XYZ file of C-alpha atoms in Angstrom:
150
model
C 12.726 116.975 -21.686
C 10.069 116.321 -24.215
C 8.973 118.104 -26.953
C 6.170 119.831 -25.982
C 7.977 121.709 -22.750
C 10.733 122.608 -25.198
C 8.221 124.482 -27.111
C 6.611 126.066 -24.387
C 9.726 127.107 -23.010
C 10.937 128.919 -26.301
C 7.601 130.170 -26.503
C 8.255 131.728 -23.537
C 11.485 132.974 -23.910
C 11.067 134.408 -27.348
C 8.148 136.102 -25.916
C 10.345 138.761 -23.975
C 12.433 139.214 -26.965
C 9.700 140.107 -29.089
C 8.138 142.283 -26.453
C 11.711 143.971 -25.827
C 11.998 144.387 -29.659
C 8.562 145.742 -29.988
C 8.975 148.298 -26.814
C 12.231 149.785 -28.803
C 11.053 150.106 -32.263
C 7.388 151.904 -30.627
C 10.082 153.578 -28.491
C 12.799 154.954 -31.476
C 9.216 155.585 -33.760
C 7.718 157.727 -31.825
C 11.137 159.248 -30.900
C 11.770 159.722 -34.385
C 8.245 161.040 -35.003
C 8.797 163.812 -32.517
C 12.139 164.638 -33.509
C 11.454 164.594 -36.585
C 14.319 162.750 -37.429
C 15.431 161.174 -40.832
C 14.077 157.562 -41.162
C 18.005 155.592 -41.376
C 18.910 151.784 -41.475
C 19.143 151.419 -37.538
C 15.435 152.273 -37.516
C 14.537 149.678 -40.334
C 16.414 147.500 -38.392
C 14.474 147.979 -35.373
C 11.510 147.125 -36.872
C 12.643 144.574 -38.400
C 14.175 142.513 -35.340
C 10.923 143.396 -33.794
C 8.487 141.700 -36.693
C 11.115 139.180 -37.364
C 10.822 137.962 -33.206
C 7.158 138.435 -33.143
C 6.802 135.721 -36.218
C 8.938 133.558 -34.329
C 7.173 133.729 -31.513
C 3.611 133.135 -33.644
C 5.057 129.940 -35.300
C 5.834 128.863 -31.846
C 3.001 129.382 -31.044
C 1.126 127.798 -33.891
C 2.841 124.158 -32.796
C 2.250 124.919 -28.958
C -1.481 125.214 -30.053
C -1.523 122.292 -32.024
C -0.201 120.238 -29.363
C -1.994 121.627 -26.590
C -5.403 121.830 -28.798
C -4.712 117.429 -29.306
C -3.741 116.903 -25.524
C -6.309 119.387 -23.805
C -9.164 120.989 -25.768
C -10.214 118.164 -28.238
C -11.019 115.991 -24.871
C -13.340 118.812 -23.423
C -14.749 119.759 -26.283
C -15.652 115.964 -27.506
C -17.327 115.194 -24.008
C -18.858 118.400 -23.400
C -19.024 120.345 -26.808
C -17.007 123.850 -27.856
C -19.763 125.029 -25.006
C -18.192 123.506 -21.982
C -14.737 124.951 -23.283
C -16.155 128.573 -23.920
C -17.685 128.184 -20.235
C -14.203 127.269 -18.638
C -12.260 131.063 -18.691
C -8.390 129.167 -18.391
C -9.268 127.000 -21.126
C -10.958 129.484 -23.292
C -8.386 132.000 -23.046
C -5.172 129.162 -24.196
C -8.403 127.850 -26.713
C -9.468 131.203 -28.289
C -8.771 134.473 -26.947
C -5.168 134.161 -26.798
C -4.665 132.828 -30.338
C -6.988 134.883 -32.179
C -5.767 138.198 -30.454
C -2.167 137.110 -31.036
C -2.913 136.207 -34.553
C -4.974 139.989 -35.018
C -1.884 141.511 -33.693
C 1.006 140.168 -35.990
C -1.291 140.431 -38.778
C -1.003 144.315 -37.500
C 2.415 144.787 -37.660
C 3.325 142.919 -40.235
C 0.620 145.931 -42.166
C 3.281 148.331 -40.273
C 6.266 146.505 -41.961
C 4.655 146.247 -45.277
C 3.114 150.291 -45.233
C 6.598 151.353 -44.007
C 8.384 149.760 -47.060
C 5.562 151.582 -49.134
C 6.198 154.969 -48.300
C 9.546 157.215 -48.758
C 8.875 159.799 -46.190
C 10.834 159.476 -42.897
C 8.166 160.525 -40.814
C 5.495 158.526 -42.081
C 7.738 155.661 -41.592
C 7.759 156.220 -38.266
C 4.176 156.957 -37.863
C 3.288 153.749 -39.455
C 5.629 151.786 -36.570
C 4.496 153.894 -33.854
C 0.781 153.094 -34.964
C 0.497 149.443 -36.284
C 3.669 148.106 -33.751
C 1.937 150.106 -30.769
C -1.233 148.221 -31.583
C -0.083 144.831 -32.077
C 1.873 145.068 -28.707
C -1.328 146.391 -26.616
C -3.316 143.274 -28.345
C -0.473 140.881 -27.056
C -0.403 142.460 -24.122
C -3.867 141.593 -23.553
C -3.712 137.807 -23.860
C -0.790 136.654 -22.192
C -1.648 134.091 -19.402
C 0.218 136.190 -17.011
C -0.376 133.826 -13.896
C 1.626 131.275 -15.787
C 4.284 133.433 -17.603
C 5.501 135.441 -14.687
């Protein structure tokens, strides 16, 4: 097995855990909004496996990209320009959408992380998770290449 399938495979793979982690800190956030419950350690926690999987998942990412960026966009785009991959939909989502939106998204709940360690109050600690995590996830939602992951 060579390095680049090893990647994609842990790309893949970490890719449920992060969305799993994500689902159950939106899940206990907004649980804890309604409840108004008191914001304790198993809820940092939450969060935290859930940024901590999604960075994981962006650095894999980040490598996938550079290898598949050398092996199948820089050949496209030096016979046909960045125009002929914009035109192809396959290649521009692995090219542009899906790295940019992925990017926008951790960038938004990594805010969530950082604006929950800001604040004291339980329940804006929770709003903060349900807000910035719920976000991120919809954007990655978005962009997975589901004909390929499923």
């Amino acid at each position: 097995m060579n390095f680049s399938l090893i990647i994609k495979h842990a790309h893949s793979g970490v890719a449920y855990l992060a969305i799993i982690f994500l689902l159950i800190a939106i899940v206990n956030a907004f649980a804890g909004l309604g409840a108004k419950k008191e914001f304790k350690d198993k809820d940092k926690k939450l969060g935290l496996f859930a940024l901590i999987f999604c960075h994981i998942q962006f650095l894999l990412g980040i490598i996938l990209y550079v290898i598949y960026f050398n092996s199948v966009i820089s050949p496209i785009s030096a016979e046909g320009g960045m125009g002929a991959v914009m035109k192809d939909s396959a290649i521009r989502l692995f090219a542009v959408e899906h790295p940019l939106i992925n990017l926008i998204a951790i960038v938004l709940i990594t805010i969530g992380w950082s604006k929950h360690k800001r604040t004291e109050l339980g329940n804006t600690k929770f709003k903060n998770f349900a807000i910035f995590y719920t976000l991120g996830l919809v954007l990655i939602l978005s962009r997975i290449p589901w004909s390929q992951w499923l």
